[in-house]
mmCIF file of C-alpha atoms in Angstrom:
data_model
loop_
_atom_site.group_PDB
_atom_site.id
_atom_site.type_symbol
_atom_site.label_atom_id
_atom_site.label_comp_id
_atom_site.label_asym_id
_atom_site.label_seq_id
_atom_site.Cartn_x
_atom_site.Cartn_y
_atom_site.Cartn_z
ATOM 1 C CA MET V 1 17.950 127.445 33.738
ATOM 2 C CA SER V 2 17.539 123.933 33.135
ATOM 3 C CA ASN V 3 14.812 121.719 35.329
ATOM 4 C CA PRO V 4 16.426 120.230 38.249
ATOM 5 C CA MET V 5 16.901 116.501 38.097
ATOM 6 C CA ILE V 6 14.495 115.914 41.397
ATOM 7 C CA SER V 7 11.767 117.801 42.553
ATOM 8 C CA VAL V 8 11.230 117.099 46.440
ATOM 9 C CA ILE V 9 7.546 117.564 47.696
ATOM 10 C CA ILE V 10 7.059 118.411 51.387
ATOM 11 C CA PRO V 11 3.363 119.185 52.821
ATOM 12 C CA VAL V 12 3.692 121.331 55.649
ATOM 13 C CA TYR V 13 1.225 122.005 58.480
ATOM 14 C CA ASN V 14 1.750 123.278 62.201
ATOM 15 C CA VAL V 15 4.929 121.556 62.574
ATOM 16 C CA GLU V 16 7.297 124.507 63.673
ATOM 17 C CA ASN V 17 9.081 122.176 66.208
ATOM 18 C CA CYS V 18 10.492 119.905 63.645
ATOM 19 C CA LEU V 19 10.382 121.442 60.386
ATOM 20 C CA ALA V 20 13.659 123.223 60.259
ATOM 21 C CA TYR V 21 15.480 119.987 60.949
ATOM 22 C CA CYS V 22 13.612 118.097 57.982
ATOM 23 C CA LEU V 23 14.692 120.885 55.970
ATOM 24 C CA ASP V 24 18.227 121.284 57.005
ATOM 25 C CA SER V 25 18.521 117.409 56.064
ATOM 26 C CA ILE V 26 17.243 118.024 52.553
ATOM 27 C CA LEU V 27 19.473 120.887 51.902
ATOM 28 C CA ALA V 28 22.483 119.105 53.062
ATOM 29 C CA GLN V 29 22.194 116.469 50.582
ATOM 30 C CA THR V 30 25.597 115.466 48.787
ATOM 31 C CA PHE V 31 23.490 115.827 45.507
ATOM 32 C CA GLY V 32 22.509 119.080 44.796
ATOM 33 C CA ASP V 33 20.595 119.134 41.689
ATOM 34 C CA PHE V 34 16.786 119.583 43.247
ATOM 35 C CA GLU V 35 14.524 121.782 43.856
ATOM 36 C CA VAL V 36 12.200 121.712 47.133
ATOM 37 C CA ILE V 37 8.418 122.457 46.636
ATOM 38 C CA CYS V 38 7.161 123.098 50.327
ATOM 39 C CA ILE V 39 3.396 123.264 50.421
ATOM 40 C CA ASN V 40 2.000 125.713 53.333
ATOM 41 C CA ASP V 41 -1.169 123.753 53.862
ATOM 42 C CA GLY V 42 -2.976 126.201 56.198
ATOM 43 C CA SER V 43 -0.561 126.676 58.749
ATOM 44 C CA THR V 44 -1.564 128.452 62.073
ATOM 45 C CA ASP V 45 1.577 128.317 63.865
ATOM 46 C CA ASN V 46 5.135 129.526 62.930
ATOM 47 C CA SER V 47 5.856 127.324 59.964
ATOM 48 C CA LEU V 48 5.104 129.582 57.303
ATOM 49 C CA ASN V 49 7.912 132.162 58.974
ATOM 50 C CA ILE V 50 10.461 129.095 59.052
ATOM 51 C CA LEU V 51 9.618 128.255 55.210
ATOM 52 C CA ARG V 52 9.857 131.882 53.920
ATOM 53 C CA GLU V 53 13.341 132.110 56.000
ATOM 54 C CA TYR V 54 14.700 128.913 54.386
ATOM 55 C CA GLU V 55 13.046 130.409 50.749
ATOM 56 C CA LYS V 56 15.306 133.369 51.253
ATOM 57 C CA LYS V 57 18.511 131.672 52.355
ATOM 58 C CA ASP V 58 18.351 129.110 49.559
ATOM 59 C CA LYS V 59 17.015 129.723 46.104
ATOM 60 C CA ARG V 60 16.260 125.902 45.657
ATOM 61 C CA VAL V 61 13.495 126.120 48.230
ATOM 62 C CA HIS V 62 10.227 127.405 46.879
ATOM 63 C CA VAL V 63 7.146 127.957 49.450
ATOM 64 C CA ILE V 64 3.344 127.406 47.960
ATOM 65 C CA SER V 65 0.838 128.663 50.441
ATOM 66 C CA LYS V 66 -2.794 127.396 50.059
ATOM 67 C CA GLU V 67 -6.079 127.004 52.435
ATOM 68 C CA ASN V 68 -5.826 123.930 54.473
ATOM 69 C CA GLY V 69 -7.064 120.704 52.415
ATOM 70 C CA GLY V 70 -4.764 117.795 54.103
ATOM 71 C CA MET V 71 -2.108 115.890 52.929
ATOM 72 C CA SER V 72 -3.599 114.907 49.476
ATOM 73 C CA SER V 73 -4.516 118.146 48.258
ATOM 74 C CA ALA V 74 -0.845 119.833 49.479
ATOM 75 C CA ARG V 75 0.799 116.763 47.352
ATOM 76 C CA ASN V 76 -1.164 117.212 44.482
ATOM 77 C CA ARG V 77 -0.494 120.844 44.561
ATOM 78 C CA GLY V 78 3.141 120.169 44.745
ATOM 79 C CA LEU V 79 3.029 117.698 41.843
ATOM 80 C CA GLN V 80 1.556 120.632 39.782
ATOM 81 C CA ALA V 81 4.541 122.818 40.273
ATOM 82 C CA ALA V 82 7.342 120.076 40.159
ATOM 83 C CA GLN V 83 9.638 120.579 37.190
ATOM 84 C CA GLY V 84 11.868 117.569 38.007
ATOM 85 C CA LYS V 85 12.750 114.535 36.413
ATOM 86 C CA TYR V 86 12.329 112.377 39.577
ATOM 87 C CA ILE V 87 9.652 113.132 42.148
ATOM 88 C CA SER V 88 10.163 112.647 46.044
ATOM 89 C CA PHE V 89 7.857 113.143 48.618
ATOM 90 C CA ILE V 90 9.045 113.711 52.069
ATOM 91 C CA ASP V 91 7.010 114.639 55.400
ATOM 92 C CA SER V 92 7.752 117.641 57.052
ATOM 93 C CA ASP V 93 8.554 115.751 60.408
ATOM 94 C CA ASP V 94 10.817 113.093 59.120
ATOM 95 C CA PHE V 95 14.585 113.608 58.038
ATOM 96 C CA ILE V 96 17.002 111.902 55.655
ATOM 97 C CA THR V 97 20.508 110.939 55.439
ATOM 98 C CA PRO V 98 22.881 113.318 53.415
ATOM 99 C CA ASP V 99 23.308 110.881 50.408
ATOM 100 C CA MET V 100 19.698 109.554 50.043
ATOM 101 C CA PHE V 101 18.957 111.523 46.849
ATOM 102 C CA GLU V 102 22.597 110.738 45.381
ATOM 103 C CA ARG V 103 22.170 106.627 45.982
ATOM 104 C CA LEU V 104 18.439 106.812 44.572
ATOM 105 C CA TYR V 105 19.044 108.934 41.928
ATOM 106 C CA GLN V 106 22.048 106.756 40.964
ATOM 107 C CA ARG V 107 20.456 103.862 41.398
ATOM 108 C CA ALA V 108 17.281 104.951 39.432
ATOM 109 C CA GLU V 109 19.422 106.021 36.383
ATOM 110 C CA GLN V 110 21.347 102.650 36.459
ATOM 111 C CA ALA V 111 18.159 100.725 36.351
ATOM 112 C CA GLN V 112 16.369 103.258 34.409
ATOM 113 C CA ALA V 113 13.427 102.403 36.918
ATOM 114 C CA ASP V 114 10.093 104.096 37.376
ATOM 115 C CA ILE V 115 10.112 103.914 41.144
ATOM 116 C CA THR V 116 13.457 103.587 42.992
ATOM 117 C CA ILE V 117 13.001 102.653 47.032
ATOM 118 C CA CYS V 118 14.894 102.587 50.102
ATOM 119 C CA ASN V 119 14.797 101.049 53.217
ATOM 120 C CA LEU V 120 13.928 103.430 56.373
ATOM 121 C CA LYS V 121 14.176 103.268 60.018
ATOM 122 C CA LEU V 122 12.006 104.731 62.706
ATOM 123 C CA TYR V 123 12.688 107.411 64.940
ATOM 124 C CA PHE V 124 11.256 107.425 68.629
ATOM 125 C CA GLU V 125 11.315 111.152 69.681
ATOM 126 C CA ASP V 126 10.821 110.328 73.065
ATOM 127 C CA THR V 127 14.043 108.152 73.340
ATOM 128 C CA GLY V 128 16.058 108.888 70.631
ATOM 129 C CA LYS V 129 16.439 105.512 69.569
ATOM 130 C CA TYR V 130 15.865 103.795 66.209
ATOM 131 C CA GLY V 131 13.570 100.959 65.280
ATOM 132 C CA TYR V 132 13.303 98.527 62.097
ATOM 133 C CA TYR V 133 10.463 99.023 59.967
ATOM 134 C CA ARG V 134 10.684 96.702 56.609
ATOM 135 C CA ASP V 135 11.808 93.298 55.836
ATOM 136 C CA GLU V 136 15.412 93.558 55.584
ATOM 137 C CA VAL V 137 15.686 90.161 54.096
ATOM 138 C CA LEU V 138 13.452 91.211 51.264
ATOM 139 C CA TYR V 139 15.441 94.285 50.511
ATOM 140 C CA TYR V 140 18.428 92.418 50.551
ATOM 141 C CA HIS V 141 17.310 90.125 48.145
ATOM 142 C CA LEU V 142 16.355 92.647 45.788
ATOM 143 C CA LYS V 143 19.164 95.111 46.216
ATOM 144 C CA ASN V 144 20.831 94.479 42.778
ATOM 145 C CA LYS V 145 17.335 93.334 40.921
ATOM 146 C CA VAL V 146 15.051 95.096 38.450
ATOM 147 C CA PHE V 147 11.814 94.092 39.023
ATOM 148 C CA THR V 148 7.922 94.015 38.484
ATOM 149 C CA VAL V 149 5.251 93.659 41.290
ATOM 150 C CA GLU V 150 4.786 90.138 39.811
ATOM 151 C CA GLN V 151 8.454 89.368 40.722
ATOM 152 C CA ALA V 152 8.630 90.827 43.707
ATOM 153 C CA PRO V 153 4.926 90.936 45.243
ATOM 154 C CA LYS V 154 5.567 91.765 48.709
ATOM 155 C CA ILE V 155 6.425 95.233 47.455
ATOM 156 C CA VAL V 156 3.055 96.049 47.161
ATOM 157 C CA ALA V 157 2.246 95.895 50.962
ATOM 158 C CA CYS V 158 5.121 98.701 51.241
ATOM 159 C CA ILE V 159 2.685 101.197 51.706
ATOM 160 C CA ALA V 160 4.722 104.434 51.652
ATOM 161 C CA VAL V 161 5.451 107.243 49.253
ATOM 162 C CA TRP V 162 8.212 108.867 51.337
ATOM 163 C CA ASP V 163 10.723 106.180 50.767
ATOM 164 C CA ARG V 164 11.122 106.521 46.958
ATOM 165 C CA LEU V 165 12.063 108.494 43.845
ATOM 166 C CA TYR V 166 9.350 108.437 41.321
ATOM 167 C CA LEU V 167 9.968 108.958 37.437
ATOM 168 C CA HIS V 168 7.885 112.223 36.820
ATOM 169 C CA SER V 169 7.137 111.045 33.444
ATOM 170 C CA PHE V 170 5.644 107.465 34.584
ATOM 171 C CA LEU V 171 3.475 109.353 37.025
ATOM 172 C CA ARG V 172 2.186 111.741 34.286
ATOM 173 C CA GLU V 173 1.740 108.445 32.440
ATOM 174 C CA CYS V 174 -0.281 106.735 34.738
ATOM 175 C CA GLY V 175 -2.311 109.788 35.526
ATOM 176 C CA VAL V 176 -2.021 108.946 39.362
ATOM 177 C CA ARG V 177 -3.060 111.659 41.798
ATOM 178 C CA PHE V 178 -3.381 111.231 45.646
ATOM 179 C CA ILE V 179 -7.333 111.052 46.666
ATOM 180 C CA GLU V 180 -8.529 114.019 48.178
ATOM 181 C CA GLY V 181 -10.670 114.536 51.488
ATOM 182 C CA LYS V 182 -9.444 110.801 52.983
ATOM 183 C CA ILE V 183 -7.060 109.713 55.499
ATOM 184 C CA TYR V 184 -4.961 106.780 54.492
ATOM 185 C CA GLU V 185 -4.267 108.375 50.920
ATOM 186 C CA ASP V 186 -0.794 106.562 50.394
ATOM 187 C CA VAL V 187 -2.576 103.516 49.888
ATOM 188 C CA PRO V 188 -4.342 103.925 46.273
ATOM 189 C CA PHE V 189 -1.152 105.651 45.381
ATOM 190 C CA SER V 190 1.439 103.626 46.233
ATOM 191 C CA VAL V 191 -0.406 100.630 45.405
ATOM 192 C CA GLU V 192 -1.466 101.530 42.008
ATOM 193 C CA THR V 193 2.111 102.748 41.251
ATOM 194 C CA ALA V 194 3.613 99.652 42.319
ATOM 195 C CA LEU V 195 1.266 97.867 40.276
ATOM 196 C CA LYS V 196 1.583 99.471 36.737
ATOM 197 C CA ALA V 197 5.422 100.074 37.048
ATOM 198 C CA GLN V 198 7.460 97.775 34.375
ATOM 199 C CA ARG V 199 10.838 98.554 36.243
ATOM 200 C CA MET V 200 11.582 99.169 40.198
ATOM 201 C CA ALA V 201 14.787 99.179 41.755
ATOM 202 C CA LEU V 202 15.889 99.057 45.634
ATOM 203 C CA VAL V 203 18.570 100.791 47.339
ATOM 204 C CA PRO V 204 18.510 98.444 50.355
ATOM 205 C CA ASP V 205 19.949 100.773 52.861
ATOM 206 C CA HIS V 206 18.208 103.078 55.402
ATOM 207 C CA LEU V 207 18.103 106.542 54.068
ATOM 208 C CA TYR V 208 14.753 107.800 55.584
ATOM 209 C CA TYR V 209 14.074 108.215 59.165
ATOM 210 C CA TYR V 210 10.086 108.237 60.078
ATOM 211 C CA ARG V 211 9.983 110.083 63.127
ATOM 212 C CA LYS V 212 7.377 108.703 65.857
ATOM 213 C CA ALA V 213 6.357 111.627 68.343
ATOM 214 C CA ARG V 214 6.539 111.012 71.939
ATOM 215 C CA ASP V 215 2.114 111.513 71.773
ATOM 216 C CA GLN V 216 1.742 109.197 68.498
ATOM 217 C CA SER V 217 1.487 105.972 70.439
ATOM 218 C CA ILE V 218 -1.381 107.232 72.032
ATOM 219 C CA THR V 219 -2.675 109.648 69.396
ATOM 220 C CA GLY V 220 -2.471 107.005 66.771
ATOM 221 C CA GLN V 221 -4.753 104.291 69.268
ATOM 222 C CA GLU V 222 -6.938 107.515 69.713
ATOM 223 C CA SER V 223 -7.501 107.819 65.740
ATOM 224 C CA ARG V 224 -8.178 104.191 65.392
ATOM 225 C CA ARG V 225 -11.009 104.357 67.324
ATOM 226 C CA GLY V 226 -12.253 107.136 65.486
ATOM 227 C CA VAL V 227 -15.473 106.615 62.928
ATOM 228 C CA LYS V 228 -13.842 108.816 60.005
ATOM 229 C CA HIS V 229 -10.747 106.851 60.558
ATOM 230 C CA ARG V 230 -12.642 103.528 59.834
ATOM 231 C CA SER V 231 -14.993 104.800 57.208
ATOM 232 C CA ASP V 232 -12.072 106.076 55.229
ATOM 233 C CA PHE V 233 -10.164 103.090 55.902
ATOM 234 C CA ILE V 234 -13.012 101.031 54.311
ATOM 235 C CA GLU V 235 -13.429 103.487 51.227
ATOM 236 C CA ILE V 236 -10.061 103.811 50.375
ATOM 237 C CA HIS V 237 -9.295 100.026 50.566
ATOM 238 C CA ARG V 238 -12.387 99.472 48.415
ATOM 239 C CA TYR V 239 -11.309 101.462 45.620
ATOM 240 C CA THR V 240 -7.793 99.890 45.885
ATOM 241 C CA GLN V 241 -9.019 96.343 45.549
ATOM 242 C CA GLN V 242 -11.487 97.486 42.608
ATOM 243 C CA MET V 243 -8.368 98.500 41.036
ATOM 244 C CA MET V 244 -6.407 95.436 41.692
ATOM 245 C CA ARG V 245 -9.343 93.512 40.305
ATOM 246 C CA ALA V 246 -9.323 95.529 36.976
ATOM 247 C CA GLY V 247 -6.033 93.884 36.331
ATOM 248 C CA ASP V 248 -4.814 90.574 36.050
ATOM 249 C CA TYR V 249 -2.680 90.017 39.234
ATOM 250 C CA SER V 250 -1.409 86.791 40.435
ATOM 251 C CA ASP V 251 -2.137 85.062 43.783
ATOM 252 C CA ALA V 252 1.184 85.887 45.008
ATOM 253 C CA VAL V 253 0.306 89.787 44.611
ATOM 254 C CA TRP V 254 -2.799 89.242 46.407
ATOM 255 C CA SER V 255 -1.869 87.297 49.023
ATOM 256 C CA ALA V 256 1.027 89.870 49.943
ATOM 257 C CA HIS V 257 -1.655 92.271 49.617
ATOM 258 C CA LEU V 258 -3.796 90.688 51.985
ATOM 259 C CA ASP V 259 -1.305 89.736 54.686
ATOM 260 C CA HIS V 260 -0.927 93.527 55.065
ATOM 261 C CA PHE V 261 -4.477 94.402 54.620
ATOM 262 C CA ILE V 262 -6.336 92.068 57.147
ATOM 263 C CA GLY V 263 -3.462 92.592 59.672
ATOM 264 C CA GLN V 264 -4.916 96.344 59.311
ATOM 265 C CA VAL V 265 -8.530 95.330 59.487
ATOM 266 C CA MET V 266 -8.006 93.640 62.446
ATOM 267 C CA MET V 267 -6.341 96.776 64.069
ATOM 268 C CA HIS V 268 -9.401 98.767 63.366
ATOM 269 C CA ASN V 269 -11.781 96.646 63.970
ATOM 270 C CA ALA V 270 -10.071 95.925 67.433
ATOM 271 C CA TYR V 271 -10.177 99.743 68.529
ATOM 272 C CA CYS V 272 -13.709 100.269 67.843
ATOM 273 C CA GLU V 273 -15.303 102.178 71.039
ATOM 274 C CA THR V 274 -18.737 100.265 71.094
ATOM 275 C CA ARG V 275 -20.361 97.066 70.325
ATOM 276 C CA LYS V 276 -22.266 99.021 67.505
ATOM 277 C CA GLU V 277 -19.250 100.228 66.155
ATOM 278 C CA TYR V 278 -17.472 97.101 66.358
ATOM 279 C CA LYS V 279 -20.363 95.390 64.370
ATOM 280 C CA ASP V 280 -20.826 98.092 61.909
ATOM 281 C CA PHE V 281 -17.222 97.827 61.194
ATOM 282 C CA PHE V 282 -17.120 94.317 60.933
ATOM 283 C CA VAL V 283 -19.950 94.308 58.466
ATOM 284 C CA ALA V 284 -18.366 97.210 56.526
ATOM 285 C CA ALA V 285 -14.787 94.870 56.147
ATOM 286 C CA ARG V 286 -16.844 91.699 55.600
ATOM 287 C CA SER V 287 -18.021 93.453 52.505
ATOM 288 C CA LEU V 288 -14.537 94.046 50.968
ATOM 289 C CA PHE V 289 -13.763 90.294 50.697
ATOM 290 C CA ASP V 290 -14.887 87.879 47.717
ATOM 291 C CA GLU V 291 -14.380 84.429 47.562
ATOM 292 C CA ARG V 292 -10.980 84.357 46.215
ATOM 293 C CA MET V 293 -9.600 86.748 48.992
ATOM 294 C CA TYR V 294 -10.613 84.152 51.801
ATOM 295 C CA THR V 295 -9.399 81.396 49.924
ATOM 296 C CA LEU V 296 -5.925 82.922 50.143
ATOM 297 C CA CYS V 297 -6.294 84.198 53.710
ATOM 298 C CA LYS V 298 -6.408 80.343 54.369
ATOM 299 C CA GLN V 299 -3.001 80.182 53.243
ATOM 300 C CA LEU V 300 -1.689 83.249 55.011
ATOM 301 C CA LYS V 301 1.214 82.082 57.619
ATOM 302 C CA ASP V 302 -0.010 84.061 60.459
ATOM 303 C CA VAL V 303 -2.917 81.765 62.256
ATOM 304 C CA SER V 304 -4.608 84.909 63.996
ATOM 305 C CA LYS V 305 -5.151 86.570 60.795
ATOM 306 C CA GLN V 306 -6.183 82.936 58.979
ATOM 307 C CA ASP V 307 -8.987 82.735 62.283
ATOM 308 C CA TYR V 308 -9.823 86.245 61.965
ATOM 309 C CA ALA V 309 -10.895 85.810 57.802
ATOM 310 C CA LYS V 310 -12.751 82.384 58.637
ATOM 311 C CA ARG V 311 -14.861 84.841 61.235
ATOM 312 C CA LEU V 312 -15.560 87.281 58.643
ATOM 313 C CA GLU V 313 -16.642 84.819 56.030
ATOM 314 C CA ALA V 314 -18.826 82.974 58.766
ATOM 315 C CA GLY V 315 -20.143 86.231 59.365
ATOM 316 C CA ASP V 316 -19.453 85.669 62.943
ATOM 317 C CA PRO V 317 -18.378 88.840 64.914
ATOM 318 C CA THR V 318 -18.411 87.511 68.216
ATOM 319 C CA GLY V 319 -15.754 84.716 67.173
ATOM 320 C CA ALA V 320 -13.811 87.366 65.619
ATOM 321 C CA ARG V 321 -13.756 89.489 68.910
ATOM 322 C CA ASN V 322 -12.210 86.643 70.665
ATOM 323 C CA ILE V 323 -9.410 86.197 68.468
ATOM 324 C CA LEU V 324 -8.854 89.922 68.543
ATOM 325 C CA ARG V 325 -8.996 89.903 72.333
ATOM 326 C CA GLN V 326 -5.816 87.567 71.889
ATOM 327 C CA VAL V 327 -4.086 89.964 69.252
ATOM 328 C CA PHE V 328 -5.028 93.194 70.814
ATOM 329 C CA PRO V 329 -5.500 92.749 74.689
ATOM 330 C CA ASP V 330 -5.483 96.265 75.547
ATOM 331 C CA SER V 331 -7.476 97.334 72.798
ATOM 332 C CA ILE V 332 -11.276 96.504 72.946
ATOM 333 C CA ARG V 333 -13.474 98.408 75.495
ATOM 334 C CA HIS V 334 -16.721 96.786 75.106
#
């Protein structure tokens, strides 16, 4: 039996309420030449039983169980098992349109692309409504082009792995894997692959739906207040920026990265619980910046990002707090 064209890798951990919806959207694809590798990452609810039922019903579904190790270890295990020409990562609480694989596969083959990206929408579980997530103008502008990160710098700030097809041989050549044991594992993987890809292509339509759970806005804010989230954020971005410095990337690429990155720094700093945590994170974030980054921050369009970067450069946490209070008025608790 020949290898499938696409290997779909799905990390699964305690998602019994939405797992079937995710799998149904995948198995209903108009393009059928794929395998679904479900990595049960030590689920304690009914997720594994659901996976086994789907495995019995459809020979394309393969279930691998492992001890809980987090999203990165599950994805890496899926990569070890994958046989397809292309790799797709899908989160187990999300869903896709029936033609996502067909559209991405056709564009990937046409463009001979290392990475082929689609647009996406947010799905708000509590209201059933949808929201836009990405730069619609950017996606429209790139829809018929084959490009590198230097030709489309903003693509480096599209931090995700689940809205795209990766050429499997490209991932092997890069030797890229997800950093295990850390939160924000998507960041170095998506940045490194975007930087190294010689040919990227895009389908501008919304083919992927990212589910926002009804309690996610609350838990998301609380998680940003967590010390581990902040320490992992610093460590992951230190690694990512070291990787970027090792290459000869233009100011345009760095500016696109910074525009996204400094917004994330501001958000994490704003959600610190105590004055000590606030100052500790401020100092840690400051250690990530160099002279070139500060210079480029002065050219950002968002004035609040410019001002926050100035406070970082000056080592002025009090001035930075005043800026954050304006941008995140309900966040600072100290």
